[in-house]
């Protein structure tokens, strides 16, 4: 059986470097190339800490990489601005994207859905690859059917660029699908310091904590008369995301539409 040829964008990053290791240790996967905006033209083995990857080529130009190597899958773990461009370029060239990069807008997702349809190939966008986080979102959606007062508190390392996290946005979207719409808190509530009540998503509030020492954590708190329910997930390292990346790569090869969220494929 031919190996799945994979290109990884963002290979020196916290997630990208973990994905390089995943692809390397998976028997039927092969790293065809990596995309790095600062170091094109060389080899992955030249990067500090990557010497075992010797002759894997490094491209800055994604389109050129796709033209020359015709890979099967792009794994994108970069930044929101670049991630959208990479995903569109991949679909244009018939390469199936697995996107962990967060910060995509509704409009971005719509555009990518249409592009998948036009090209007839699959794409997976997963705001969180950790199985526990996916279950936390599903459990929160279930709870949202019974409790319509909810506060989402996401906690991340202080190098994170986007707030709220992609996971928090996805959680709010999933709860909003089942929750009776409600503006929470007192109708005359006033913030004496702007932002004190967090971001407002359909009346739910999202709070973003950023601290060194954290990795990726979220708790969803529901309240009603005399009781609260808290659903919490913690990722203590980036290895926690890798089984989800593998599931997404294996699945994207078999689908021909956009899938947004691993909850749609874990079953
Ligand atoms: N879905 C999930 O389960 C998870 C998703 N994430 C998301 O993944 C993304 C990456 O996170 P993380 O690894 O922590 O971030 P890092 O900042 O550690 O990594 C991002 C990498 O992307 C590189 N990069 C930036 N611009 C480009 C470009 N134009 N072309 C190629 N590479 C580029 C950066 O290089 P340089 O530093 O040189 O600019 C850096 O190496 C974020 O959006 C984050 O929210 C994170 C964890 C889990
Ligand atoms: O930047 C991170 O670290 C993470 N980003 C994702 C998000 O925005 O939800 C997933 C996870 O929380 C880690």
Short mmCIF file of C-alpha atoms and ligand atoms in Angstrom, two decimals:
data_model
loop_
_atom_site.label_atom_id
_atom_site.label_comp_id
_atom_site.label_asym_id
_atom_site.label_seq_id
_atom_site.Cartn_x
_atom_site.Cartn_y
_atom_site.Cartn_z
CA UNK A 1 0.00 0.00 0.00
CA UNK A 2 1.30 3.49 -0.87
CA UNK A 3 2.13 5.68 2.10
CA UNK A 4 0.00 8.77 2.76
CA UNK A 5 2.12 11.73 1.65
CA UNK A 6 1.75 14.53 4.16
CA UNK A 7 2.91 18.16 4.14
CA UNK A 8 3.05 19.94 7.51
CA UNK A 9 2.79 23.74 7.76
CA UNK A 10 4.27 25.26 10.92
CA UNK A 11 6.74 22.42 11.71
CA UNK A 12 8.81 24.39 14.24
CA UNK A 13 5.73 25.36 16.30
CA UNK A 14 4.52 23.77 19.53
CA UNK A 15 1.88 21.71 17.70
CA UNK A 16 3.67 21.40 14.35
CA UNK A 17 6.76 19.81 15.90
CA UNK A 18 4.56 17.25 17.67
CA UNK A 19 2.77 16.53 14.36
CA UNK A 20 6.15 15.95 12.64
CA UNK A 21 6.89 13.26 15.26
CA UNK A 22 3.43 11.72 14.80
CA UNK A 23 3.79 11.45 11.02
CA UNK A 24 7.31 10.10 11.39
CA UNK A 25 6.30 7.29 13.77
CA UNK A 26 3.15 6.27 11.84
CA UNK A 27 3.95 3.36 9.57
CA UNK A 28 1.78 4.25 6.58
CA UNK A 29 2.52 8.02 6.69
CA UNK A 30 5.37 9.86 5.04
CA UNK A 31 6.47 13.51 5.52
CA UNK A 32 6.64 14.74 1.94
CA UNK A 33 7.74 18.28 2.93
CA UNK A 34 7.21 21.03 5.47
CA UNK A 35 6.15 24.65 4.92
CA UNK A 36 8.06 27.26 6.85
CA UNK A 37 7.75 30.95 6.07
CA UNK A 38 11.25 31.76 7.30
CA UNK A 39 13.44 28.91 6.10
CA UNK A 40 12.57 27.82 2.55
CA UNK A 41 14.99 25.98 0.29
CA UNK A 42 16.72 23.82 2.89
CA UNK A 43 15.94 20.61 4.68
CA UNK A 44 14.01 19.86 7.84
CA UNK A 45 17.14 18.14 9.19
CA UNK A 46 18.89 21.54 9.24
CA UNK A 47 16.50 22.84 11.95
CA UNK A 48 17.66 22.60 15.53
CA UNK A 49 16.23 19.46 17.13
CA UNK A 50 15.14 17.91 13.79
CA UNK A 51 18.42 16.32 12.65
CA UNK A 52 16.81 12.87 12.23
CA UNK A 53 14.59 14.27 9.45
CA UNK A 54 17.57 14.85 7.13
CA UNK A 55 16.46 15.44 3.56
CA UNK A 56 12.76 16.34 4.03
CA UNK A 57 12.45 19.50 1.87
CA UNK A 58 11.35 22.83 3.34
CA UNK A 59 9.23 25.11 1.14
CA UNK A 60 8.01 28.67 1.69
CA UNK A 61 5.78 28.48 -1.40
CA UNK A 62 2.86 26.15 -0.71
CA UNK A 63 1.59 26.09 -4.30
CA UNK A 64 5.04 25.17 -5.63
CA UNK A 65 5.29 22.41 -3.02
CA UNK A 66 1.92 20.98 -4.11
CA UNK A 67 2.80 21.21 -7.82
CA UNK A 68 6.13 19.45 -7.36
CA UNK A 69 5.21 16.78 -4.79
CA UNK A 70 1.47 16.14 -5.24
CA UNK A 71 0.91 15.22 -1.59
CA UNK A 72 -2.32 13.68 -0.24
CA UNK A 73 -2.80 15.74 2.91
CA UNK A 74 -1.82 19.12 4.37
CA UNK A 75 -1.69 19.40 8.16
CA UNK A 76 -1.89 23.09 9.05
CA UNK A 77 -0.81 24.29 12.49
CA UNK A 78 0.06 27.92 11.91
CA UNK A 79 -1.89 31.15 12.51
CA UNK A 80 -5.47 32.15 11.59
CA UNK A 81 -4.46 34.48 8.73
CA UNK A 82 -2.09 32.02 7.11
CA UNK A 83 -4.19 28.94 7.93
CA UNK A 84 -7.09 30.14 5.77
CA UNK A 85 -4.80 30.85 2.81
CA UNK A 86 -3.09 27.45 3.21
CA UNK A 87 -6.41 25.61 3.41
CA UNK A 88 -7.79 27.29 0.29
CA UNK A 89 -4.57 26.66 -1.63
CA UNK A 90 -4.60 22.99 -0.64
CA UNK A 91 -8.18 22.54 -1.86
CA UNK A 92 -7.33 24.33 -5.12
CA UNK A 93 -4.55 21.80 -5.72
CA UNK A 94 -6.62 18.75 -4.71
CA UNK A 95 -4.72 18.28 -1.41
CA UNK A 96 -6.91 17.37 1.56
CA UNK A 97 -6.47 19.76 4.51
CA UNK A 98 -6.47 18.74 8.18
CA UNK A 99 -6.55 22.04 10.02
CA UNK A 100 -5.85 22.51 13.71
CA UNK A 101 -5.24 26.23 13.36
CA UNK A 102 -7.94 28.19 15.17
CA UNK A 103 -9.54 31.58 14.60
CA UNK A 104 -11.52 30.83 11.42
CA UNK A 105 -14.66 32.93 11.00
CA UNK A 106 -18.11 31.69 9.97
CA UNK A 107 -17.49 33.27 6.56
CA UNK A 108 -14.19 31.39 6.25
CA UNK A 109 -15.95 28.10 6.99
CA UNK A 110 -18.70 28.81 4.46
CA UNK A 111 -16.15 29.63 1.77
CA UNK A 112 -14.21 26.43 2.49
CA UNK A 113 -17.38 24.35 2.51
CA UNK A 114 -18.22 25.65 -0.96
CA UNK A 115 -14.70 25.02 -2.20
CA UNK A 116 -14.83 21.41 -0.93
CA UNK A 117 -18.12 20.96 -2.77
CA UNK A 118 -16.69 22.45 -5.97
CA UNK A 119 -13.54 20.32 -5.82
CA UNK A 120 -15.28 17.19 -4.48
CA UNK A 121 -12.68 16.58 -1.78
CA UNK A 122 -12.71 16.51 2.01
CA UNK A 123 -11.31 18.92 4.57
CA UNK A 124 -11.32 18.62 8.36
CA UNK A 125 -11.16 21.66 10.58
CA UNK A 126 -10.83 20.67 14.22
CA UNK A 127 -10.73 23.41 16.86
CA UNK A 128 -9.56 20.74 19.30
CA UNK A 129 -8.01 17.35 18.47
CA UNK A 130 -8.05 16.02 22.06
CA UNK A 131 -10.70 13.33 22.50
CA UNK A 132 -11.42 14.50 26.05
CA UNK A 133 -12.04 18.03 24.83
CA UNK A 134 -14.40 16.77 22.13
CA UNK A 135 -16.34 14.84 24.79
CA UNK A 136 -16.34 17.92 27.05
CA UNK A 137 -18.01 19.83 24.18
CA UNK A 138 -20.53 17.05 23.55
CA UNK A 139 -21.37 16.75 27.28
CA UNK A 140 -21.75 20.54 27.43
CA UNK A 141 -24.15 20.44 24.50
CA UNK A 142 -26.21 17.81 26.30
CA UNK A 143 -26.25 19.92 29.47
CA UNK A 144 -27.23 22.99 27.40
CA UNK A 145 -30.59 21.31 26.66
CA UNK A 146 -31.46 21.44 30.37
CA UNK A 147 -29.58 24.53 31.63
CA UNK A 148 -29.73 27.78 29.70
CA UNK A 149 -27.40 29.73 31.97
CA UNK A 150 -23.82 28.95 31.07
CA UNK A 151 -20.39 30.55 31.41
CA UNK A 152 -17.42 29.19 29.45
CA UNK A 153 -14.00 29.71 31.00
CA UNK A 154 -11.07 28.77 28.77
CA UNK A 155 -7.52 28.83 30.11
CA UNK A 156 -4.40 28.75 27.93
CA UNK A 157 -0.66 29.45 27.88
CA UNK A 158 0.20 33.12 27.39
CA UNK A 159 1.70 32.65 23.90
CA UNK A 160 -1.71 31.98 22.37
CA UNK A 161 -2.66 34.50 19.68
CA UNK A 162 -6.45 34.15 19.48
CA UNK A 163 -9.08 34.80 22.13
CA UNK A 164 -11.48 33.29 22.76
CA UNK A 165 -10.02 29.90 21.86
CA UNK A 166 -11.40 27.94 18.92
CA UNK A 167 -12.62 25.34 21.40
CA UNK A 168 -14.59 27.92 23.39
CA UNK A 169 -16.23 29.26 20.23
CA UNK A 170 -17.10 25.74 19.06
CA UNK A 171 -18.49 24.88 22.50
CA UNK A 172 -20.67 28.00 22.46
CA UNK A 173 -21.89 27.17 18.95
CA UNK A 174 -22.78 23.61 19.96
CA UNK A 175 -24.63 24.77 23.07
CA UNK A 176 -26.40 27.53 21.09
CA UNK A 177 -27.78 24.84 18.74
CA UNK A 178 -29.82 23.35 21.61
CA UNK A 179 -30.10 26.08 24.25
CA UNK A 180 -33.11 28.30 24.59
CA UNK A 181 -31.76 31.77 23.77
CA UNK A 182 -31.28 33.94 26.85
CA UNK A 183 -29.35 37.08 27.83
CA UNK A 184 -27.70 36.03 31.07
CA UNK A 185 -27.15 37.99 34.25
CA UNK A 186 -29.12 40.95 35.58
CA UNK A 187 -30.86 43.08 32.92
CA UNK A 188 -29.30 46.22 34.44
CA UNK A 189 -25.85 44.71 34.90
CA UNK A 190 -23.04 47.25 34.19
CA UNK A 191 -19.36 46.57 33.73
CA UNK A 192 -17.36 48.98 35.90
CA UNK A 193 -14.24 47.70 34.14
CA UNK A 194 -14.92 46.95 30.42
CA UNK A 195 -14.65 43.26 29.64
CA UNK A 196 -15.42 42.10 33.19
CA UNK A 197 -18.26 39.89 31.97
CA UNK A 198 -16.23 38.43 29.11
CA UNK A 199 -17.33 37.99 25.50
CA UNK A 200 -21.03 37.60 24.77
CA UNK A 201 -22.05 34.76 22.44
CA UNK A 202 -25.85 34.50 22.12
CA UNK A 203 -26.16 35.72 25.71
CA UNK A 204 -23.59 33.17 27.01
CA UNK A 205 -20.35 34.58 28.40
CA UNK A 206 -16.86 33.41 27.46
CA UNK A 207 -13.84 34.24 29.64
CA UNK A 208 -10.27 33.82 28.40
CA UNK A 209 -7.48 33.27 30.93
CA UNK A 210 -3.84 33.48 29.73
CA UNK A 211 -1.03 32.41 32.06
CA UNK A 212 2.43 30.91 31.70
CA UNK A 213 2.37 27.34 33.00
CA UNK A 214 -0.99 26.51 31.43
CA UNK A 215 -1.35 24.43 28.24
CA UNK A 216 -5.03 24.12 27.22
CA UNK A 217 -7.96 23.89 29.62
CA UNK A 218 -11.65 24.69 29.60
CA UNK A 219 -14.48 24.55 32.05
CA UNK A 220 -18.11 25.02 31.19
CA UNK A 221 -20.29 26.01 34.14
CA UNK A 222 -24.06 25.68 34.12
CA UNK A 223 -26.30 27.10 36.81
CA UNK A 224 -29.93 26.91 37.82
CA UNK A 225 -31.90 27.23 41.04
CA UNK A 226 -29.75 25.89 43.90
CA UNK A 227 -27.24 24.02 41.75
CA UNK A 228 -24.30 24.30 39.36
CA UNK A 229 -22.80 21.75 37.00
CA UNK A 230 -19.16 22.08 35.90
CA UNK A 231 -17.70 20.14 32.95
CA UNK A 232 -13.93 20.47 32.65
CA UNK A 233 -11.17 19.24 30.37
CA UNK A 234 -7.39 19.68 30.73
CA UNK A 235 -4.64 19.04 28.18
CA UNK A 236 -1.34 18.76 30.04
CA UNK A 237 0.81 18.36 26.91
CA UNK A 238 0.52 18.57 23.11
CA UNK A 239 0.77 14.79 22.74
CA UNK A 240 -2.86 14.83 23.95
CA UNK A 241 -3.88 16.18 20.54
CA UNK A 242 -2.08 13.66 18.35
CA UNK A 243 -4.52 10.72 18.30
CA UNK A 244 -7.11 13.21 17.03
CA UNK A 245 -4.74 14.45 14.32
CA UNK A 246 -4.26 10.83 13.18
CA UNK A 247 -8.01 10.17 13.18
CA UNK A 248 -8.50 13.32 11.09
CA UNK A 249 -5.81 12.36 8.56
CA UNK A 250 -7.25 8.85 8.17
CA UNK A 251 -10.78 10.23 7.81
CA UNK A 252 -10.06 13.12 5.44
CA UNK A 253 -8.86 10.62 2.83
CA UNK A 254 -12.34 9.05 2.73
CA UNK A 255 -14.66 12.07 2.71
CA UNK A 256 -15.62 14.67 0.12
CA UNK A 257 -17.09 17.48 2.25
CA UNK A 258 -15.97 19.93 4.93
CA UNK A 259 -16.14 18.58 8.48
CA UNK A 260 -15.91 21.21 11.23
CA UNK A 261 -15.24 19.54 14.58
CA UNK A 262 -14.06 16.04 15.48
CA UNK A 263 -17.37 15.34 17.24
CA UNK A 264 -18.71 14.73 13.74
CA UNK A 265 -16.30 11.86 13.08
CA UNK A 266 -15.40 10.21 16.41
CA UNK A 267 -18.33 7.83 16.14
N1 LIG B 1 -6.83 21.94 17.07
C1 LIG B 1 -6.09 21.70 18.16
O1 LIG B 1 -6.27 20.68 18.84
C2 LIG B 1 -5.04 22.66 18.53
C3 LIG B 1 -4.91 23.82 17.82
N2 LIG B 1 -3.95 24.70 18.13
C4 LIG B 1 -3.85 25.83 17.21
O2 LIG B 1 -2.78 25.56 16.32
C5 LIG B 1 -2.15 26.77 15.93
C6 LIG B 1 -0.67 26.68 16.25
O3 LIG B 1 -0.51 26.63 17.65
P1 LIG B 1 0.94 26.50 18.30
O4 LIG B 1 1.65 25.35 17.71
O5 LIG B 1 0.73 26.58 19.76
O6 LIG B 1 1.59 27.88 17.80
P2 LIG B 1 3.13 28.19 17.51
O7 LIG B 1 3.25 29.68 17.49
O8 LIG B 1 3.99 27.40 18.41
O9 LIG B 1 3.31 27.63 16.03
C7 LIG B 1 2.87 28.27 14.89
C8 LIG B 1 3.92 28.03 13.85
O10 LIG B 1 3.44 28.53 12.62
C9 LIG B 1 4.53 29.17 11.99
N3 LIG B 1 4.07 30.09 10.97
C10 LIG B 1 3.62 31.35 11.11
N4 LIG B 1 3.33 31.85 9.91
C11 LIG B 1 3.63 30.87 9.00
C12 LIG B 1 3.59 30.78 7.60
N5 LIG B 1 3.21 31.82 6.86
N6 LIG B 1 3.95 29.63 7.00
C13 LIG B 1 4.35 28.59 7.72
N7 LIG B 1 4.46 28.61 9.08
C14 LIG B 1 4.09 29.75 9.68
C15 LIG B 1 5.27 29.87 13.12
O11 LIG B 1 6.59 30.19 12.75
P3 LIG B 1 7.32 31.47 13.44
O12 LIG B 1 7.24 31.23 14.91
O13 LIG B 1 8.71 31.40 12.89
O14 LIG B 1 6.56 32.68 12.98
C16 LIG B 1 5.23 28.77 14.18
O15 LIG B 1 6.29 27.86 14.03
C17 LIG B 1 -2.90 27.88 16.68
O16 LIG B 1 -3.89 28.41 15.84
C18 LIG B 1 -3.55 27.16 17.86
O17 LIG B 1 -4.70 27.80 18.32
C19 LIG B 1 -3.07 24.50 19.14
C20 LIG B 1 -3.16 23.38 19.91
C21 LIG B 1 -4.18 22.37 19.68
O1 LIG B 2 -3.47 27.49 21.12
C1 LIG B 2 -3.62 26.44 21.79
O2 LIG B 2 -2.74 26.02 22.57
C2 LIG B 2 -4.84 25.68 21.62
N1 LIG B 2 -5.69 26.05 20.70
C3 LIG B 2 -6.91 25.43 20.38
C4 LIG B 2 -8.06 26.37 20.63
O3 LIG B 2 -7.95 27.57 20.31
O4 LIG B 2 -9.09 25.92 21.12
C5 LIG B 2 -7.06 24.07 20.98
C6 LIG B 2 -6.48 23.91 22.34
O5 LIG B 2 -7.31 24.55 23.24
C7 LIG B 2 -5.06 24.45 22.40
#
